[in-house]
Amino acid sequence: MTIEPNSEYAPPLDQLAGREFSFHPSIGNVATNLWRLNEANWSEFLVENVADQTQVWIPRRFLGELSESDQPVMIVGLNKVLEYKAGQVWPVMKRVIEMPRVPAGEQNEAIPVQSEPLPLRLDASEKQLGKLILGVLVGALALVAIVVATFRGAKSGDLIAYKAVVQESLGLGADDDYFAVVRKLGEPEADRWKADGESIRYRLLAYPKRNLNVILAGREPNDIHYVGAMDREWKVVDSVTQRGGSNTYDVLARLPRF
């Protein structure tokens, strides 16, 4: 595949314009390794995570080689192992514990061996500590016995809580829009919007009788598609895999109720 350079960015970043790519090695503390290039200058470049829209500047000195092909996705090499913390990327520092060195003159000296074990003696404070630990263990065992007896003595069904969950396959995918949802589920009882800054807009279609809140998302109000569904307790009950290969579950799990 021939890659045409983009004059907006200096090489080799011109090959990334308009393409999704993955880092190797992947950046730590980021769930999905799929990115796109947003901006660049002489010292660093700004990338955005396709899954959760996290944006981070990466110094050019960490940039390695780019793969010759973008099938199935272009690979951007990093010459350092990086991790995402506090809105920035940092090189991962491996801590090495150095063992103490033995002086050369002492290396061949024989280690004295104790022929007989020394008698073990406990002072008064150690004896008190041992009694305290024994008392804590006995108390813990007694508490466990009480809990087990309580559960065994409870009547059948007294400790069971029933919760409504989605019992059917929604049959919705990442290409379905508002009209596709209405054709399959009917008209919603509520229709609400939420804007995430200036980038993503969310639309909620409420079906309380089904214990279901259908979520659509997109960058333009007239171009939003199905990304998943929540129950009345705002738990994720369905998610989809988008064209880039990322799943919408993590985004929905962090989405505030609206």
PDB file of C-alpha atoms in Angstrom:
ATOM      1  CA  MET A   1       0.000   0.000   0.000  1.00  0.00           C
ATOM      2  CA  THR A   2       1.429   3.369  -1.046  1.00  0.00           C
ATOM      3  CA  ILE A   3       1.203   6.076   1.659  1.00  0.00           C
ATOM      4  CA  GLU A   4       0.960   9.621   0.343  1.00  0.00           C
ATOM      5  CA  PRO A   5       2.607  12.229   2.618  1.00  0.00           C
ATOM      6  CA  ASN A   6       0.536  15.032   4.114  1.00  0.00           C
ATOM      7  CA  SER A   7       2.151  18.473   3.897  1.00  0.00           C
ATOM      8  CA  GLU A   8       0.490  19.580   7.145  1.00  0.00           C
ATOM      9  CA  TYR A   9       2.976  17.562   9.219  1.00  0.00           C
ATOM     10  CA  ALA A  10       6.706  17.060   8.889  1.00  0.00           C
ATOM     11  CA  PRO A  11       7.986  13.520   8.197  1.00  0.00           C
ATOM     12  CA  PRO A  12       7.452  10.946   9.534  1.00  0.00           C
ATOM     13  CA  LEU A  13       4.246  12.255  11.147  1.00  0.00           C
ATOM     14  CA  ASP A  14       2.825  13.126   7.715  1.00  0.00           C
ATOM     15  CA  GLN A  15       2.104   9.399   7.261  1.00  0.00           C
ATOM     16  CA  LEU A  16      -0.272   9.444  10.275  1.00  0.00           C
ATOM     17  CA  ALA A  17      -2.622  12.173   9.045  1.00  0.00           C
ATOM     18  CA  GLY A  18      -6.175  10.836   8.848  1.00  0.00           C
ATOM     19  CA  ARG A  19      -5.182   7.321   9.964  1.00  0.00           C
ATOM     20  CA  GLU A  20      -5.752   5.391  13.176  1.00  0.00           C
ATOM     21  CA  PHE A  21      -2.658   3.728  14.608  1.00  0.00           C
ATOM     22  CA  SER A  22      -1.314   1.799  17.602  1.00  0.00           C
ATOM     23  CA  PHE A  23       1.843   2.368  19.665  1.00  0.00           C
ATOM     24  CA  HIS A  24       4.455  -0.318  20.255  1.00  0.00           C
ATOM     25  CA  PRO A  25       5.093  -0.783  23.081  1.00  0.00           C
ATOM     26  CA  SER A  26       1.630   0.338  24.165  1.00  0.00           C
ATOM     27  CA  ILE A  27       1.263   3.220  26.646  1.00  0.00           C
ATOM     28  CA  GLY A  28       0.585   2.000  30.196  1.00  0.00           C
ATOM     29  CA  ASN A  29      -2.599   2.903  32.120  1.00  0.00           C
ATOM     30  CA  VAL A  30      -4.596   3.309  28.867  1.00  0.00           C
ATOM     31  CA  ALA A  31      -7.135   0.551  28.162  1.00  0.00           C
ATOM     32  CA  THR A  32      -7.334   0.768  24.348  1.00  0.00           C
ATOM     33  CA  ASN A  33      -4.220   1.066  22.164  1.00  0.00           C
ATOM     34  CA  LEU A  34      -5.812   2.878  19.223  1.00  0.00           C
ATOM     35  CA  TRP A  35      -4.978   6.545  18.495  1.00  0.00           C
ATOM     36  CA  ARG A  36      -5.199   9.340  15.938  1.00  0.00           C
ATOM     37  CA  LEU A  37      -2.960  12.363  15.337  1.00  0.00           C
ATOM     38  CA  ASN A  38      -4.512  15.756  16.178  1.00  0.00           C
ATOM     39  CA  GLU A  39      -1.655  18.279  16.174  1.00  0.00           C
ATOM     40  CA  ALA A  40       2.145  18.504  15.991  1.00  0.00           C
ATOM     41  CA  ASN A  41       4.974  21.008  16.424  1.00  0.00           C
ATOM     42  CA  TRP A  42       8.769  20.834  16.278  1.00  0.00           C
ATOM     43  CA  SER A  43       9.168  19.223  19.725  1.00  0.00           C
ATOM     44  CA  GLU A  44       6.034  17.134  20.388  1.00  0.00           C
ATOM     45  CA  PHE A  45       2.813  15.838  18.872  1.00  0.00           C
ATOM     46  CA  LEU A  46      -0.745  15.565  20.232  1.00  0.00           C
ATOM     47  CA  VAL A  47      -2.626  12.256  19.934  1.00  0.00           C
ATOM     48  CA  GLU A  48      -6.203  11.317  20.917  1.00  0.00           C
ATOM     49  CA  ASN A  49      -7.385   7.893  22.088  1.00  0.00           C
ATOM     50  CA  VAL A  50     -10.154   6.619  19.809  1.00  0.00           C
ATOM     51  CA  ALA A  51     -11.979   4.789  22.641  1.00  0.00           C
ATOM     52  CA  ASP A  52     -12.174   7.345  25.477  1.00  0.00           C
ATOM     53  CA  GLN A  53     -10.979  10.562  23.715  1.00  0.00           C
ATOM     54  CA  THR A  54      -7.990  10.933  26.073  1.00  0.00           C
ATOM     55  CA  GLN A  55      -5.573  13.505  24.604  1.00  0.00           C
ATOM     56  CA  VAL A  56      -1.873  13.582  25.457  1.00  0.00           C
ATOM     57  CA  TRP A  57       1.247  15.313  24.116  1.00  0.00           C
ATOM     58  CA  ILE A  58       4.182  12.974  23.338  1.00  0.00           C
ATOM     59  CA  PRO A  59       7.724  14.378  22.941  1.00  0.00           C
ATOM     60  CA  ARG A  60       9.229  13.668  19.514  1.00  0.00           C
ATOM     61  CA  ARG A  61      12.337  12.202  21.134  1.00  0.00           C
ATOM     62  CA  PHE A  62      10.271   9.137  22.091  1.00  0.00           C
ATOM     63  CA  LEU A  63       9.126   8.575  18.477  1.00  0.00           C
ATOM     64  CA  GLY A  64      10.587   5.491  16.797  1.00  0.00           C
ATOM     65  CA  GLU A  65       9.998   3.919  13.393  1.00  0.00           C
ATOM     66  CA  LEU A  66       6.636   3.598  11.608  1.00  0.00           C
ATOM     67  CA  SER A  67       5.427   0.382  10.023  1.00  0.00           C
ATOM     68  CA  GLU A  68       5.520   0.217   6.231  1.00  0.00           C
ATOM     69  CA  SER A  69       1.931  -1.069   6.075  1.00  0.00           C
ATOM     70  CA  ASP A  70      -1.251   0.048   7.820  1.00  0.00           C
ATOM     71  CA  GLN A  71      -2.970  -3.353   7.535  1.00  0.00           C
ATOM     72  CA  PRO A  72      -4.767  -4.042   9.793  1.00  0.00           C
ATOM     73  CA  VAL A  73      -3.513  -0.864  11.552  1.00  0.00           C
ATOM     74  CA  MET A  74      -0.396   1.268  11.324  1.00  0.00           C
ATOM     75  CA  ILE A  75       2.176   0.665  14.098  1.00  0.00           C
ATOM     76  CA  VAL A  76       4.118   3.623  15.547  1.00  0.00           C
ATOM     77  CA  GLY A  77       7.263   2.558  17.382  1.00  0.00           C
ATOM     78  CA  LEU A  78       8.324   4.121  20.694  1.00  0.00           C
ATOM     79  CA  ASN A  79      11.943   4.002  21.858  1.00  0.00           C
ATOM     80  CA  LYS A  80      10.876   4.164  25.514  1.00  0.00           C
ATOM     81  CA  VAL A  81       8.265   2.276  27.524  1.00  0.00           C
ATOM     82  CA  LEU A  82       5.763   5.004  28.506  1.00  0.00           C
ATOM     83  CA  GLU A  83       2.883   5.187  30.954  1.00  0.00           C
ATOM     84  CA  TYR A  84       0.021   7.713  31.239  1.00  0.00           C
ATOM     85  CA  LYS A  85      -0.146   9.568  34.586  1.00  0.00           C
ATOM     86  CA  ALA A  86      -1.705  12.916  35.589  1.00  0.00           C
ATOM     87  CA  GLY A  87      -2.495  13.882  31.985  1.00  0.00           C
ATOM     88  CA  GLN A  88       1.057  13.247  30.685  1.00  0.00           C
ATOM     89  CA  VAL A  89       3.234  10.368  29.511  1.00  0.00           C
ATOM     90  CA  TRP A  90       6.318   9.382  31.511  1.00  0.00           C
ATOM     91  CA  PRO A  91       9.077   6.844  30.852  1.00  0.00           C
ATOM     92  CA  VAL A  92       8.694   3.737  32.991  1.00  0.00           C
ATOM     93  CA  MET A  93      11.589   3.580  35.462  1.00  0.00           C
ATOM     94  CA  LYS A  94      12.700   0.110  36.524  1.00  0.00           C
ATOM     95  CA  ARG A  95      14.050   0.065  40.026  1.00  0.00           C
ATOM     96  CA  VAL A  96      17.055  -2.197  40.578  1.00  0.00           C
ATOM     97  CA  ILE A  97      18.007  -3.208  44.124  1.00  0.00           C
ATOM     98  CA  GLU A  98      21.744  -3.712  44.389  1.00  0.00           C
ATOM     99  CA  MET A  99      22.965  -6.462  46.682  1.00  0.00           C
ATOM    100  CA  PRO A 100      25.644  -5.429  49.209  1.00  0.00           C
ATOM    101  CA  ARG A 101      29.173  -6.228  48.073  1.00  0.00           C
ATOM    102  CA  VAL A 102      31.430  -8.426  50.194  1.00  0.00           C
ATOM    103  CA  PRO A 103      35.034  -7.147  50.606  1.00  0.00           C
ATOM    104  CA  ALA A 104      37.564  -9.268  48.708  1.00  0.00           C
ATOM    105  CA  GLY A 105      39.425 -10.240  51.872  1.00  0.00           C
ATOM    106  CA  GLU A 106      36.274 -11.677  53.484  1.00  0.00           C
ATOM    107  CA  GLN A 107      34.972 -13.760  50.560  1.00  0.00           C
ATOM    108  CA  ASN A 108      36.858 -16.921  51.492  1.00  0.00           C
ATOM    109  CA  GLU A 109      36.306 -16.731  55.224  1.00  0.00           C
ATOM    110  CA  ALA A 110      34.297 -19.627  56.620  1.00  0.00           C
ATOM    111  CA  ILE A 111      30.894 -18.779  58.013  1.00  0.00           C
ATOM    112  CA  PRO A 112      30.658 -19.953  61.613  1.00  0.00           C
ATOM    113  CA  VAL A 113      28.048 -22.663  62.139  1.00  0.00           C
ATOM    114  CA  GLN A 114      26.051 -22.762  65.329  1.00  0.00           C
ATOM    115  CA  SER A 115      26.384 -26.283  66.648  1.00  0.00           C
ATOM    116  CA  GLU A 116      23.420 -26.120  69.006  1.00  0.00           C
ATOM    117  CA  PRO A 117      20.283 -23.965  68.798  1.00  0.00           C
ATOM    118  CA  LEU A 118      20.046 -21.161  71.283  1.00  0.00           C
ATOM    119  CA  PRO A 119      17.167 -21.420  73.744  1.00  0.00           C
ATOM    120  CA  LEU A 120      14.177 -19.268  72.778  1.00  0.00           C
ATOM    121  CA  ARG A 121      13.243 -16.814  75.491  1.00  0.00           C
ATOM    122  CA  LEU A 122      10.312 -14.457  75.443  1.00  0.00           C
ATOM    123  CA  ASP A 123      10.148 -11.378  77.592  1.00  0.00           C
ATOM    124  CA  ALA A 124       6.942 -10.137  79.223  1.00  0.00           C
ATOM    125  CA  SER A 125       5.974  -7.800  76.320  1.00  0.00           C
ATOM    126  CA  GLU A 126       6.323 -10.581  73.740  1.00  0.00           C
ATOM    127  CA  LYS A 127       4.173 -12.899  75.873  1.00  0.00           C
ATOM    128  CA  GLN A 128       1.464 -10.220  76.085  1.00  0.00           C
ATOM    129  CA  LEU A 129       1.589  -9.689  72.315  1.00  0.00           C
ATOM    130  CA  GLY A 130       1.168 -13.424  71.757  1.00  0.00           C
ATOM    131  CA  LYS A 131      -1.861 -13.534  74.023  1.00  0.00           C
ATOM    132  CA  LEU A 132      -3.352 -10.539  72.199  1.00  0.00           C
ATOM    133  CA  ILE A 133      -2.932 -12.208  68.789  1.00  0.00           C
ATOM    134  CA  LEU A 134      -4.468 -15.440  70.127  1.00  0.00           C
ATOM    135  CA  GLY A 135      -7.438 -13.494  71.506  1.00  0.00           C
ATOM    136  CA  VAL A 136      -8.010 -11.759  68.130  1.00  0.00           C
ATOM    137  CA  LEU A 137      -7.978 -15.091  66.305  1.00  0.00           C
ATOM    138  CA  VAL A 138     -10.462 -16.622  68.752  1.00  0.00           C
ATOM    139  CA  GLY A 139     -12.760 -13.588  68.393  1.00  0.00           C
ATOM    140  CA  ALA A 140     -12.604 -13.796  64.574  1.00  0.00           C
ATOM    141  CA  LEU A 141     -13.521 -17.479  64.614  1.00  0.00           C
ATOM    142  CA  ALA A 142     -16.455 -16.761  66.934  1.00  0.00           C
ATOM    143  CA  LEU A 143     -17.686 -13.989  64.602  1.00  0.00           C
ATOM    144  CA  VAL A 144     -17.522 -16.325  61.583  1.00  0.00           C
ATOM    145  CA  ALA A 145     -19.491 -18.964  63.505  1.00  0.00           C
ATOM    146  CA  ILE A 146     -22.210 -16.391  64.364  1.00  0.00           C
ATOM    147  CA  VAL A 147     -22.520 -15.246  60.719  1.00  0.00           C
ATOM    148  CA  VAL A 148     -22.786 -18.845  59.460  1.00  0.00           C
ATOM    149  CA  ALA A 149     -25.435 -19.650  62.077  1.00  0.00           C
ATOM    150  CA  THR A 150     -27.419 -16.535  61.104  1.00  0.00           C
ATOM    151  CA  PHE A 151     -27.504 -17.456  57.434  1.00  0.00           C
ATOM    152  CA  ARG A 152     -28.443 -21.054  58.151  1.00  0.00           C
ATOM    153  CA  GLY A 153     -31.286 -19.940  60.450  1.00  0.00           C
ATOM    154  CA  ALA A 154     -32.799 -17.509  57.968  1.00  0.00           C
ATOM    155  CA  LYS A 155     -35.983 -18.602  56.211  1.00  0.00           C
ATOM    156  CA  SER A 156     -35.794 -19.568  52.586  1.00  0.00           C
ATOM    157  CA  GLY A 157     -36.116 -16.455  50.407  1.00  0.00           C
ATOM    158  CA  ASP A 158     -35.581 -13.930  53.248  1.00  0.00           C
ATOM    159  CA  LEU A 159     -32.085 -13.046  52.072  1.00  0.00           C
ATOM    160  CA  ILE A 160     -32.759 -13.109  48.348  1.00  0.00           C
ATOM    161  CA  ALA A 161     -33.040  -9.816  46.435  1.00  0.00           C
ATOM    162  CA  TYR A 162     -34.558  -9.811  42.963  1.00  0.00           C
ATOM    163  CA  LYS A 163     -33.324  -7.343  40.385  1.00  0.00           C
ATOM    164  CA  ALA A 164     -34.740  -6.721  36.943  1.00  0.00           C
ATOM    165  CA  VAL A 165     -32.233  -7.228  34.137  1.00  0.00           C
ATOM    166  CA  VAL A 166     -32.404  -7.193  30.350  1.00  0.00           C
ATOM    167  CA  GLN A 167     -33.584 -10.661  29.291  1.00  0.00           C
ATOM    168  CA  GLU A 168     -33.473 -10.214  25.491  1.00  0.00           C
ATOM    169  CA  SER A 169     -30.932  -9.537  22.786  1.00  0.00           C
ATOM    170  CA  LEU A 170     -31.322  -5.962  21.576  1.00  0.00           C
ATOM    171  CA  GLY A 171     -30.125  -6.778  18.067  1.00  0.00           C
ATOM    172  CA  LEU A 172     -28.530  -3.337  17.680  1.00  0.00           C
ATOM    173  CA  GLY A 173     -25.123  -2.591  16.189  1.00  0.00           C
ATOM    174  CA  ALA A 174     -22.651   0.272  15.756  1.00  0.00           C
ATOM    175  CA  ASP A 175     -24.236   1.302  12.426  1.00  0.00           C
ATOM    176  CA  ASP A 176     -27.777   1.703  13.842  1.00  0.00           C
ATOM    177  CA  ASP A 177     -29.101   5.261  14.260  1.00  0.00           C
ATOM    178  CA  TYR A 178     -32.138   6.733  16.051  1.00  0.00           C
ATOM    179  CA  PHE A 179     -34.584   5.456  13.465  1.00  0.00           C
ATOM    180  CA  ALA A 180     -33.188   1.915  13.621  1.00  0.00           C
ATOM    181  CA  VAL A 181     -33.629   1.917  17.415  1.00  0.00           C
ATOM    182  CA  VAL A 182     -37.229   3.138  17.133  1.00  0.00           C
ATOM    183  CA  ARG A 183     -38.024   0.473  14.514  1.00  0.00           C
ATOM    184  CA  LYS A 184     -36.801  -2.275  16.871  1.00  0.00           C
ATOM    185  CA  LEU A 185     -37.849  -0.942  20.286  1.00  0.00           C
ATOM    186  CA  GLY A 186     -40.610   1.540  19.532  1.00  0.00           C
ATOM    187  CA  GLU A 187     -40.929   5.191  20.517  1.00  0.00           C
ATOM    188  CA  PRO A 188     -38.994   6.037  23.736  1.00  0.00           C
ATOM    189  CA  GLU A 189     -40.753   7.484  26.772  1.00  0.00           C
ATOM    190  CA  ALA A 190     -37.960  10.050  27.198  1.00  0.00           C
ATOM    191  CA  ASP A 191     -35.369  11.556  24.867  1.00  0.00           C
ATOM    192  CA  ARG A 192     -32.431  13.489  26.408  1.00  0.00           C
ATOM    193  CA  TRP A 193     -29.137  14.942  25.112  1.00  0.00           C
ATOM    194  CA  LYS A 194     -25.748  15.486  26.768  1.00  0.00           C
ATOM    195  CA  ALA A 195     -22.679  17.204  25.300  1.00  0.00           C
ATOM    196  CA  ASP A 196     -19.167  16.105  26.322  1.00  0.00           C
ATOM    197  CA  GLY A 197     -17.298  19.346  25.682  1.00  0.00           C
ATOM    198  CA  GLU A 198     -17.238  20.189  21.961  1.00  0.00           C
ATOM    199  CA  SER A 199     -16.299  16.723  20.713  1.00  0.00           C
ATOM    200  CA  ILE A 200     -18.931  14.075  21.550  1.00  0.00           C
ATOM    201  CA  ARG A 201     -22.713  14.360  21.899  1.00  0.00           C
ATOM    202  CA  TYR A 202     -24.739  11.658  23.641  1.00  0.00           C
ATOM    203  CA  ARG A 203     -28.448  10.931  23.191  1.00  0.00           C
ATOM    204  CA  LEU A 204     -30.477   8.837  25.670  1.00  0.00           C
ATOM    205  CA  LEU A 205     -33.660   7.024  24.664  1.00  0.00           C
ATOM    206  CA  ALA A 206     -35.458   5.791  27.799  1.00  0.00           C
ATOM    207  CA  TYR A 207     -37.552   2.595  27.871  1.00  0.00           C
ATOM    208  CA  PRO A 208     -38.397   2.216  31.600  1.00  0.00           C
ATOM    209  CA  LYS A 209     -40.789  -0.686  31.041  1.00  0.00           C
ATOM    210  CA  ARG A 210     -37.896  -2.628  29.541  1.00  0.00           C
ATOM    211  CA  ASN A 211     -35.462  -1.442  32.257  1.00  0.00           C
ATOM    212  CA  LEU A 212     -33.426   0.034  29.416  1.00  0.00           C
ATOM    213  CA  ASN A 213     -31.698   3.296  28.502  1.00  0.00           C
ATOM    214  CA  VAL A 214     -30.385   3.217  24.926  1.00  0.00           C
ATOM    215  CA  ILE A 215     -27.307   5.425  24.344  1.00  0.00           C
ATOM    216  CA  LEU A 216     -26.310   6.921  20.970  1.00  0.00           C
ATOM    217  CA  ALA A 217     -23.195   9.036  20.396  1.00  0.00           C
ATOM    218  CA  GLY A 218     -21.512  11.036  17.669  1.00  0.00           C
ATOM    219  CA  ARG A 219     -19.718  14.251  16.832  1.00  0.00           C
ATOM    220  CA  GLU A 220     -22.656  15.796  14.941  1.00  0.00           C
ATOM    221  CA  PRO A 221     -26.339  15.780  16.059  1.00  0.00           C
ATOM    222  CA  ASN A 222     -27.423  14.348  12.697  1.00  0.00           C
ATOM    223  CA  ASP A 223     -24.721  11.651  12.674  1.00  0.00           C
ATOM    224  CA  ILE A 224     -25.019   9.679  15.915  1.00  0.00           C
ATOM    225  CA  HIS A 225     -25.158   5.912  16.258  1.00  0.00           C
ATOM    226  CA  TYR A 226     -25.832   3.220  18.832  1.00  0.00           C
ATOM    227  CA  VAL A 227     -22.985   2.651  21.339  1.00  0.00           C
ATOM    228  CA  GLY A 228     -24.741   0.553  24.006  1.00  0.00           C
ATOM    229  CA  ALA A 229     -27.402   0.452  26.714  1.00  0.00           C
ATOM    230  CA  MET A 230     -27.696   0.966  30.486  1.00  0.00           C
ATOM    231  CA  ASP A 231     -30.266  -0.344  32.972  1.00  0.00           C
ATOM    232  CA  ARG A 232     -32.227   1.827  35.418  1.00  0.00           C
ATOM    233  CA  GLU A 233     -29.344   1.576  37.924  1.00  0.00           C
ATOM    234  CA  TRP A 234     -26.987   2.921  35.224  1.00  0.00           C
ATOM    235  CA  LYS A 235     -25.113  -0.343  34.757  1.00  0.00           C
ATOM    236  CA  VAL A 236     -23.850  -1.328  31.300  1.00  0.00           C
ATOM    237  CA  VAL A 237     -26.034  -4.089  29.814  1.00  0.00           C
ATOM    238  CA  ASP A 238     -24.879  -3.871  26.179  1.00  0.00           C
ATOM    239  CA  SER A 239     -21.919  -2.464  24.244  1.00  0.00           C
ATOM    240  CA  VAL A 240     -20.666  -2.649  20.645  1.00  0.00           C
ATOM    241  CA  THR A 241     -17.355  -3.026  18.830  1.00  0.00           C
ATOM    242  CA  GLN A 242     -16.692  -0.053  16.558  1.00  0.00           C
ATOM    243  CA  ARG A 243     -14.946  -0.010  13.192  1.00  0.00           C
ATOM    244  CA  GLY A 244     -11.531   0.694  14.686  1.00  0.00           C
ATOM    245  CA  GLY A 245     -11.766  -2.465  16.801  1.00  0.00           C
ATOM    246  CA  SER A 246     -12.402  -0.735  20.137  1.00  0.00           C
ATOM    247  CA  ASN A 247     -15.351  -1.682  22.349  1.00  0.00           C
ATOM    248  CA  THR A 248     -17.610   0.973  23.885  1.00  0.00           C
ATOM    249  CA  TYR A 249     -17.921  -0.733  27.306  1.00  0.00           C
ATOM    250  CA  ASP A 250     -15.186   1.333  29.033  1.00  0.00           C
ATOM    251  CA  VAL A 251     -16.638   4.621  27.720  1.00  0.00           C
ATOM    252  CA  LEU A 252     -20.154   3.707  28.896  1.00  0.00           C
ATOM    253  CA  ALA A 253     -18.898   2.581  32.320  1.00  0.00           C
ATOM    254  CA  ARG A 254     -17.429   6.084  32.887  1.00  0.00           C
ATOM    255  CA  LEU A 255     -20.385   7.979  31.392  1.00  0.00           C
ATOM    256  CA  PRO A 256     -22.224  10.049  34.061  1.00  0.00           C
ATOM    257  CA  ARG A 257     -25.973   9.555  34.355  1.00  0.00           C
ATOM    258  CA  PHE A 258     -27.990  12.173  32.496  1.00  0.00           C
TER     259      PHE A 258
END
